[in-house]
Tab-separated table of N, CA and C and ligand atoms in Angstrom:
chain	number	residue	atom	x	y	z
U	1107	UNK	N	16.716	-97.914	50.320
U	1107	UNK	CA	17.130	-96.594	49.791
U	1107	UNK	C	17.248	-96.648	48.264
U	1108	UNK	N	17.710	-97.386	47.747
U	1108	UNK	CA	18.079	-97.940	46.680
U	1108	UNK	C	16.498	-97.667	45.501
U	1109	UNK	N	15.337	-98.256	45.867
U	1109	UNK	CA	14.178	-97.938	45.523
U	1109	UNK	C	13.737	-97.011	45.412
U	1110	UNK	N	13.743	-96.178	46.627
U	1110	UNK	CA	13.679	-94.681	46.904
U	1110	UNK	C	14.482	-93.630	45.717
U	1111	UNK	N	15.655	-94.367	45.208
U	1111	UNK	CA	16.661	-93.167	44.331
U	1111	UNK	C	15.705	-93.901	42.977
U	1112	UNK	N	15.411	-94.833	42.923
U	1112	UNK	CA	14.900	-95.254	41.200
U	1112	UNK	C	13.445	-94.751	41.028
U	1113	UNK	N	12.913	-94.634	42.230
U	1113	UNK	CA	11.176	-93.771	42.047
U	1113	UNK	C	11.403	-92.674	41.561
U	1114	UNK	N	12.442	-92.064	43.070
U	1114	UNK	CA	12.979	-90.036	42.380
U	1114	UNK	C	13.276	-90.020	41.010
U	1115	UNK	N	14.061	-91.242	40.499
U	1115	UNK	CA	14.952	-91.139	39.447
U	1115	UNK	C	13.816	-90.762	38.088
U	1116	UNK	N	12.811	-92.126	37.888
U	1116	UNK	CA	11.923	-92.237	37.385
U	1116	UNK	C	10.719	-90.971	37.532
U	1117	UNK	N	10.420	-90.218	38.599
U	1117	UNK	CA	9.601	-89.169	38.714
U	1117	UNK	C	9.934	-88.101	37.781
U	1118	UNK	N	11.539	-87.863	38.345
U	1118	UNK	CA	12.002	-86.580	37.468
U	1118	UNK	C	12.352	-86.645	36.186
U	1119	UNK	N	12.245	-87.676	36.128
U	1119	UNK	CA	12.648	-87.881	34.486
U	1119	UNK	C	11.330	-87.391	33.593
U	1120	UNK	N	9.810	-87.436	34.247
U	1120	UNK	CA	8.729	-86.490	33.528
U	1120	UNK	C	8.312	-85.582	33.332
U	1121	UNK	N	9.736	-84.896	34.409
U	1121	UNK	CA	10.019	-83.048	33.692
U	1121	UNK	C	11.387	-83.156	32.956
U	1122	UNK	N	11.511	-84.003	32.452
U	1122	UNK	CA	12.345	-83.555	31.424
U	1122	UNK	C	12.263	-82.504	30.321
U	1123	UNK	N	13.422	-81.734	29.621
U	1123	UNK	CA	12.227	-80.817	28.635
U	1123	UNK	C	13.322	-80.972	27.845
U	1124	UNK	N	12.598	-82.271	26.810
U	1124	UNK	CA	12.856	-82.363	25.572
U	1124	UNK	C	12.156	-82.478	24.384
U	1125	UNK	N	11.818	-80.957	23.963
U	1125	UNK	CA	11.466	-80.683	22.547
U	1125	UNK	C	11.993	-81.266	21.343
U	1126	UNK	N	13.145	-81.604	21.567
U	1126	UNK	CA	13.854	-81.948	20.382
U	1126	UNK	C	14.101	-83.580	20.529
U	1127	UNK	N	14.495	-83.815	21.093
U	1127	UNK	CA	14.903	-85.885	21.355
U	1127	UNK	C	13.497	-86.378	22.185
U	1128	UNK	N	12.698	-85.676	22.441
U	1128	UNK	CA	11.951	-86.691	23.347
U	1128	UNK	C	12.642	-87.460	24.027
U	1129	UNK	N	13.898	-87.777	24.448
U	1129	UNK	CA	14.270	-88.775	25.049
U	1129	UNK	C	14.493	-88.406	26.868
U	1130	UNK	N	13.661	-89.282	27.680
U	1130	UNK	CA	13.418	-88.382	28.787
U	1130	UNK	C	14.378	-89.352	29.934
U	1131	UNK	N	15.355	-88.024	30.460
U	1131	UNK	CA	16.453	-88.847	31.925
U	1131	UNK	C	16.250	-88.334	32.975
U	1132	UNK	N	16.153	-88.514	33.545
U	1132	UNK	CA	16.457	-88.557	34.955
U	1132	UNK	C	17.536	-89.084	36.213
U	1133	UNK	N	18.015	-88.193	36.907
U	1133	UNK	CA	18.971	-89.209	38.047
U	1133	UNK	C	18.890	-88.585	39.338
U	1134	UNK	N	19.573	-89.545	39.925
U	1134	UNK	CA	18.526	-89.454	41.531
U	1134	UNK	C	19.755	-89.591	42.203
U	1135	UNK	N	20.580	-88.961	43.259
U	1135	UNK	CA	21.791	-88.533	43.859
U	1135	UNK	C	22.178	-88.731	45.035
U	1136	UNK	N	21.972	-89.601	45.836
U	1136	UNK	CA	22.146	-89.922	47.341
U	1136	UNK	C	23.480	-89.237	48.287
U	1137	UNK	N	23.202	-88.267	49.084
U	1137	UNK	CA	24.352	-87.576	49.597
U	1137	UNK	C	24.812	-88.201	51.014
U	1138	UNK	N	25.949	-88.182	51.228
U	1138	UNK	CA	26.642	-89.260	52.942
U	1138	UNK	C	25.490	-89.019	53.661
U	1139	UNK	N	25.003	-87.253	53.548
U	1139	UNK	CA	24.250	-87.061	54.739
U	1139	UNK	C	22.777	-87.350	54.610
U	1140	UNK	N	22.484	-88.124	53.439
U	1140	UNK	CA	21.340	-88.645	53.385
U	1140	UNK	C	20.341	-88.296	52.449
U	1141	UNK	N	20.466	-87.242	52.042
U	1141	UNK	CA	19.505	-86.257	51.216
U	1141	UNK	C	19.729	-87.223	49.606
U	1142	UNK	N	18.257	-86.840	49.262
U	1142	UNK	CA	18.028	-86.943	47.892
U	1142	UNK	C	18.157	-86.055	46.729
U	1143	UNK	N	18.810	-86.160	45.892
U	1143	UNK	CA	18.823	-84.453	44.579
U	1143	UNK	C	18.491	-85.059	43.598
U	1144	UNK	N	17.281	-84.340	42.675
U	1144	UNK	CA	17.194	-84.870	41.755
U	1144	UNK	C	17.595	-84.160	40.532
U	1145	UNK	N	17.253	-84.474	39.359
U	1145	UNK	CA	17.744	-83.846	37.893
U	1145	UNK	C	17.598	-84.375	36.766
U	1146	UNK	N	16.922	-83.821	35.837
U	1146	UNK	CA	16.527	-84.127	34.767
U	1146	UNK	C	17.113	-83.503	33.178
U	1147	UNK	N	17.280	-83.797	32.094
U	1147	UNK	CA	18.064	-83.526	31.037
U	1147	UNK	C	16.897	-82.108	30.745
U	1148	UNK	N	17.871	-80.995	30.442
U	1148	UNK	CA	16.706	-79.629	30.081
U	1148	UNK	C	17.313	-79.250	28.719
U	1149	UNK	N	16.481	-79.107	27.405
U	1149	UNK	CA	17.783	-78.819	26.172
U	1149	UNK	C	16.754	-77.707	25.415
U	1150	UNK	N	18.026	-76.889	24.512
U	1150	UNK	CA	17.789	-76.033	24.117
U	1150	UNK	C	17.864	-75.948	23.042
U	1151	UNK	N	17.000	-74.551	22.080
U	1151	UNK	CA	17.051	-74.629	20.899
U	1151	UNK	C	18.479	-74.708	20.014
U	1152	UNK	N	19.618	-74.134	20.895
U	1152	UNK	CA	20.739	-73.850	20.718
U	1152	UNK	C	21.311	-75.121	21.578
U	1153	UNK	N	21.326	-76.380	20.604
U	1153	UNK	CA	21.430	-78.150	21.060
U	1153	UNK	C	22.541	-78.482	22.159
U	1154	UNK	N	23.634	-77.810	21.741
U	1154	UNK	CA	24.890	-77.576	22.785
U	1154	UNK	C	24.761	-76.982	24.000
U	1155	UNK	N	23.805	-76.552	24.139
U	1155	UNK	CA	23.265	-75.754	25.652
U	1155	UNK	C	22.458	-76.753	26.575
U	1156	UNK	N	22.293	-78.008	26.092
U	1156	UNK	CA	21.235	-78.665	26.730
U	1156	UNK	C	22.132	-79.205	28.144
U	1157	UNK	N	21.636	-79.029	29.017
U	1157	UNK	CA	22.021	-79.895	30.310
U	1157	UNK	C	21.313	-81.373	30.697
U	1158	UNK	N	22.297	-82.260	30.727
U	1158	UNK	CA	22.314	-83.700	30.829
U	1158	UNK	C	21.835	-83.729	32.424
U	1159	UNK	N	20.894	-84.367	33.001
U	1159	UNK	CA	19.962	-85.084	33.966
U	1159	UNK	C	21.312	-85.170	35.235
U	1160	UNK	N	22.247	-86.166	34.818
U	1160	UNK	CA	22.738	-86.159	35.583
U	1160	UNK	C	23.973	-85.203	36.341
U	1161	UNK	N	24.004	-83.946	35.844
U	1161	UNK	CA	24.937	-82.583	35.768
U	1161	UNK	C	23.540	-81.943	36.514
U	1162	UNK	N	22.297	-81.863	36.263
U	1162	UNK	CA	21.610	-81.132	36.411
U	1162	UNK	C	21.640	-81.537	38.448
U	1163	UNK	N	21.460	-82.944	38.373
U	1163	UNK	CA	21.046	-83.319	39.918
U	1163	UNK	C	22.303	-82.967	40.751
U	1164	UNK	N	23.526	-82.809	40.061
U	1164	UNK	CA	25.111	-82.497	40.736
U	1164	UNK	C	25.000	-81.026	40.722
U	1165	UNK	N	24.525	-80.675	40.050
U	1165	UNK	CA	24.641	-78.976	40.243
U	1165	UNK	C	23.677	-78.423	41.392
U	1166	UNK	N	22.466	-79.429	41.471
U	1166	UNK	CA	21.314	-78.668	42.331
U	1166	UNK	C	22.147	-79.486	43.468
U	1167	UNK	N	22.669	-80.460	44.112
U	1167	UNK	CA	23.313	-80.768	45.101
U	1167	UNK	C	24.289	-79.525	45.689
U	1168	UNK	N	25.675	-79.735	44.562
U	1168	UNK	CA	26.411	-78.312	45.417
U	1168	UNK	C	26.118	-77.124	45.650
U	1169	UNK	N	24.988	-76.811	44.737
U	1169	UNK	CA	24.594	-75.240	44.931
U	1169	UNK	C	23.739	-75.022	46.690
U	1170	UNK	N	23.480	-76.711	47.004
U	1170	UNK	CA	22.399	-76.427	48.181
U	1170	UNK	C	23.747	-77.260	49.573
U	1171	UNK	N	25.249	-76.867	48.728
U	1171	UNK	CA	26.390	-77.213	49.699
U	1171	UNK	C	26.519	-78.340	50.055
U	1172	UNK	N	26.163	-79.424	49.495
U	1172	UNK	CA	26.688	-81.318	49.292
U	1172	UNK	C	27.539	-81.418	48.211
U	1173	UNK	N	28.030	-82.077	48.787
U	1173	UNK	CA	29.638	-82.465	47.961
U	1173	UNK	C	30.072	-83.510	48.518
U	1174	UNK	N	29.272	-84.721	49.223
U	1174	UNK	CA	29.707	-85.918	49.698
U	1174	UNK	C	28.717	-86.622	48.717
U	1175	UNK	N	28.807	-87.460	48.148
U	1175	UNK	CA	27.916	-88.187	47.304
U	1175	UNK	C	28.227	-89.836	47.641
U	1176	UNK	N	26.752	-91.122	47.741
U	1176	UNK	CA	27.133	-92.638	47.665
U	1176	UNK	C	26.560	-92.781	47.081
U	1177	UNK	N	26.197	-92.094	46.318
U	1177	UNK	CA	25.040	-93.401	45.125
U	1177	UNK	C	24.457	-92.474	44.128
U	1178	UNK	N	24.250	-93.170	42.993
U	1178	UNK	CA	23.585	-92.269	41.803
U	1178	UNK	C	23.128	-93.033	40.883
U	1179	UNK	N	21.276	-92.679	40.613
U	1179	UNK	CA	20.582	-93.597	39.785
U	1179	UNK	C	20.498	-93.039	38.654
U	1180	UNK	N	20.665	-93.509	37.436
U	1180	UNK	CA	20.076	-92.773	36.024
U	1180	UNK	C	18.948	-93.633	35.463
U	1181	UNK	N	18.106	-93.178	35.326
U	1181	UNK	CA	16.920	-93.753	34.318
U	1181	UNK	C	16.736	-92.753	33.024
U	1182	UNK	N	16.849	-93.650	31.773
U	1182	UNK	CA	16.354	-93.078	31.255
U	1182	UNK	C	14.887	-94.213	30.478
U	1183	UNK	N	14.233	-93.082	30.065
U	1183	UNK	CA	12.591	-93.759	29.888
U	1183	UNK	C	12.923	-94.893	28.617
U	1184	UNK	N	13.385	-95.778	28.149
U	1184	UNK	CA	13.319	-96.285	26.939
U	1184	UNK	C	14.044	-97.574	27.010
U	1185	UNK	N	13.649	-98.907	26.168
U	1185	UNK	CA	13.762	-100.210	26.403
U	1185	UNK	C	14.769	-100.477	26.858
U	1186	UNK	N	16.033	-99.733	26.148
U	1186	UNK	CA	17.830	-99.821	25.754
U	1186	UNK	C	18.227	-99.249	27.067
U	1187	UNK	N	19.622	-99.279	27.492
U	1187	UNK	CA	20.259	-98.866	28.519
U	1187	UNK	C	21.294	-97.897	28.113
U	1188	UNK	N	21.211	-96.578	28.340
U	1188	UNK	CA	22.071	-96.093	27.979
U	1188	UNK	C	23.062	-95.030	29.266
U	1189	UNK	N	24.389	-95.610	28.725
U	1189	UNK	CA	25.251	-95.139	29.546
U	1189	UNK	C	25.408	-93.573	29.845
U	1190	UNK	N	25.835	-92.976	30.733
U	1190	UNK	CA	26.256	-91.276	30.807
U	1190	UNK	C	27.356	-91.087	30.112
U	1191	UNK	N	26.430	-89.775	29.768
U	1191	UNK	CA	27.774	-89.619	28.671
U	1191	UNK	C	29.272	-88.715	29.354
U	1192	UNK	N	30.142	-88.644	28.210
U	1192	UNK	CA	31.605	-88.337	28.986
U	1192	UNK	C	32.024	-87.222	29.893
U	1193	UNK	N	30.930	-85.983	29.532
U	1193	UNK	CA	30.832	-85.362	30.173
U	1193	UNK	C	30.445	-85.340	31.620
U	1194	UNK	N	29.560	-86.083	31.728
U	1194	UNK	CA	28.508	-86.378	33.239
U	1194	UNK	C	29.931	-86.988	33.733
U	1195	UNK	N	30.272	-88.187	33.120
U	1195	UNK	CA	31.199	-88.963	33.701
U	1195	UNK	C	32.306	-87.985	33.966
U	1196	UNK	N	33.039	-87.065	33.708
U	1196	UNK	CA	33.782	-86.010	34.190
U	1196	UNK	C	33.162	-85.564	35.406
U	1197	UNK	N	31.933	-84.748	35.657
U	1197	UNK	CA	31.545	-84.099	36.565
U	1197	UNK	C	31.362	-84.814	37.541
U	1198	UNK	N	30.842	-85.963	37.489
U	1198	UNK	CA	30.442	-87.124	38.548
U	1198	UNK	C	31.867	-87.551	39.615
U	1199	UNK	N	32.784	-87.550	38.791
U	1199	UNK	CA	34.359	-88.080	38.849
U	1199	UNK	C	35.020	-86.646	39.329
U	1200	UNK	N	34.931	-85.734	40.215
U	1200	UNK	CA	35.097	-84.262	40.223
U	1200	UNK	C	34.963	-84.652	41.733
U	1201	UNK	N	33.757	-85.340	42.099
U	1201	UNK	CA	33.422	-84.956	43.069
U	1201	UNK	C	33.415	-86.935	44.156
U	1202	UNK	N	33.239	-87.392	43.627
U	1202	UNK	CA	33.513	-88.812	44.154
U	1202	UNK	C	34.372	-90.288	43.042
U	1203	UNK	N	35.381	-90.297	43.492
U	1203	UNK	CA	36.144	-91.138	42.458
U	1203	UNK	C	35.827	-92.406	42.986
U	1204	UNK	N	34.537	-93.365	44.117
U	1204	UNK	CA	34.586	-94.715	43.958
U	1204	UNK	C	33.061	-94.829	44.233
U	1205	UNK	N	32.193	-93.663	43.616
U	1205	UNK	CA	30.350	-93.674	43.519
U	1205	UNK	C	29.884	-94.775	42.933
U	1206	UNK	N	28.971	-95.274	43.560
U	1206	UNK	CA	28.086	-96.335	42.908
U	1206	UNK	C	27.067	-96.066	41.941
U	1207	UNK	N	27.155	-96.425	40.762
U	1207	UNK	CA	26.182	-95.895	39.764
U	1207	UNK	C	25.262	-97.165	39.160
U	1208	UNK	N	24.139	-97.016	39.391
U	1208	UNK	CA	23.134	-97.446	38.835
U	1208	UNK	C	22.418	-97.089	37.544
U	1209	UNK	N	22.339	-97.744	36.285
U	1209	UNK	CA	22.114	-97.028	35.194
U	1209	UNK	C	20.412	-98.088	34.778
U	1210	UNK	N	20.109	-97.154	34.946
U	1210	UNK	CA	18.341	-98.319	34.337
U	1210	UNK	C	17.296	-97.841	33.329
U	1211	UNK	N	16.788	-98.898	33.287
U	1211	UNK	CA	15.710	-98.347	31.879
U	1211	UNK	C	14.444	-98.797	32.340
U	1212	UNK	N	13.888	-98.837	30.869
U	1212	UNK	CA	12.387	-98.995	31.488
U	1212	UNK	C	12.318	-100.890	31.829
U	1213	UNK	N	13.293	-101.354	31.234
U	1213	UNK	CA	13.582	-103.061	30.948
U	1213	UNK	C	14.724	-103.366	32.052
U	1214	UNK	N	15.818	-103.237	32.384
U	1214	UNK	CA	17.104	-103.575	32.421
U	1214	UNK	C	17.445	-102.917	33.914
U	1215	UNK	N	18.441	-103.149	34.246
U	1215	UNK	CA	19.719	-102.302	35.157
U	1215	UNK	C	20.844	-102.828	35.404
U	1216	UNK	N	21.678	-102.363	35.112
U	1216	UNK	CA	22.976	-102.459	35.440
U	1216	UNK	C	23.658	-101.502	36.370
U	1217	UNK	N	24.650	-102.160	37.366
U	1217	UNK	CA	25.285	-101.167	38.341
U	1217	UNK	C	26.850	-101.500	37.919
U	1218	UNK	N	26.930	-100.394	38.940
U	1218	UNK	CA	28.682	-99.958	37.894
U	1218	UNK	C	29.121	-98.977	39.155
U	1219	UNK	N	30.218	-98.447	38.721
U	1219	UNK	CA	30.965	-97.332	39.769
U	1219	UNK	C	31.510	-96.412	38.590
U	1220	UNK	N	32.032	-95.247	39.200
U	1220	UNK	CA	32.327	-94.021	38.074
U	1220	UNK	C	33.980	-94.376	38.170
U	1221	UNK	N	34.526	-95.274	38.851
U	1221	UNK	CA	35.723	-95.338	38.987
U	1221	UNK	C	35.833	-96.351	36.989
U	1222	UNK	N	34.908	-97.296	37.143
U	1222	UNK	CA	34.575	-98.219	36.075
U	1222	UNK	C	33.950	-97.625	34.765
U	1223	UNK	N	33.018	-96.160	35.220
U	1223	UNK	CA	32.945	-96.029	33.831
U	1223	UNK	C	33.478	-94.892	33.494
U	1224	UNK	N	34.701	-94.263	34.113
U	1224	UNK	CA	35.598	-93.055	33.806
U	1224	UNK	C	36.977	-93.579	34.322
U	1225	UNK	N	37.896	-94.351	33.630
U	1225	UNK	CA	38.736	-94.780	34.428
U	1225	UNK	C	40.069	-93.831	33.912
U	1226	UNK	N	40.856	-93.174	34.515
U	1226	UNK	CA	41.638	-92.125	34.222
U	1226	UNK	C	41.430	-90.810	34.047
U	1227	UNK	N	40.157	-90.473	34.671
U	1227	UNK	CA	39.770	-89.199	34.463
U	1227	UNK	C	40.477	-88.031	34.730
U	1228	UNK	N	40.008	-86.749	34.422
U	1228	UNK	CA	40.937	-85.781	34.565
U	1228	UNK	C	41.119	-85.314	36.452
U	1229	UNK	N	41.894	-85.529	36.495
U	1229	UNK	CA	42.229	-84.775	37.976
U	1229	UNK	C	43.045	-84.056	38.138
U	1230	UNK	N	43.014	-82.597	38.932
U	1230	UNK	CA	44.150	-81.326	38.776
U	1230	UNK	C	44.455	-81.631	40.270
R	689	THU	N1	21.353	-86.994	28.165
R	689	THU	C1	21.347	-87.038	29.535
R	689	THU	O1	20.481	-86.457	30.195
R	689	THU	N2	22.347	-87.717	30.148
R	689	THU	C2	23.370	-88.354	29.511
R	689	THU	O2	24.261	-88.875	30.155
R	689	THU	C3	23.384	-88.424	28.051
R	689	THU	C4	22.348	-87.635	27.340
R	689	THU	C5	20.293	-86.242	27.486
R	689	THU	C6	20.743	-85.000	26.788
R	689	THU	C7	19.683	-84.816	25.733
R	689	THU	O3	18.595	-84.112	26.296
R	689	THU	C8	19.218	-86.234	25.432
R	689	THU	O4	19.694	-87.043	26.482
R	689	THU	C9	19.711	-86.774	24.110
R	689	THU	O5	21.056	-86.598	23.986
């Protein structure tokens, strides 16, 4: 399964639509009940509007009524590994506080949990 989320991960990351960073993400969302969601970073001329890859694959999940999540891949296309940023890590942490996160590049991977890379997050 695990392979399966880093192909999706890696696929969607070549609709990314970045005019401005070229920098292309993707993440790949494994739900209890099995399903795959994917999501890619979409940004706008108005830079603060851009939606991050991994918000994008959490939003197309609950909108299609999943809200059980085990696993979540991020690729983004480039040598370096770069972490989600604080935001994702909020939204991610909303909805599963002990998810397994996989963060990879075109070189590298590292796995992690959102408990590890949001530790005290906001909870109401
Ligand atoms: N980006 C993501 O898709 N996920 C993150 O966790 C951090 C940043 C995107 C947003 C923007 O399109 C590009 O990367 C550069 O910030």
């Amino acid at each position: 399964m695990k392979q399966k989320l880093i192909e999706a991960a890696k696929k969607v990351a070549e609709n990314a639509y970045v005019p401005y960073s070229g920098f292309h993400v993707g993440a790949a969302l494994l739900t209890e009940s099995g399903k795959i969601f994917t999501g890619c970073n979409v940004e706008n001329s108005s830079y603060g509007l851009t939606n991050c890859a991994e918000r994008t694959a959490i939003f197309k999940a609950v909108s299609e009524g999943e809200t059980k999540f085990t696993e979540l891949v991020v690729f983004s296309k480039t040598d370096e590994l770069f972490y989600p940023c604080g935001a994702c890590r909020q939204v991610i942490s909303e909805f599963s506080s002990d998810l397994k996160v996989s963060i990879i590049s075109l070189k590298d991977t590292l796995e992690t949990t959102i408990a590890e890379l949001l530790p005290h997050g906001f909870k109401l």
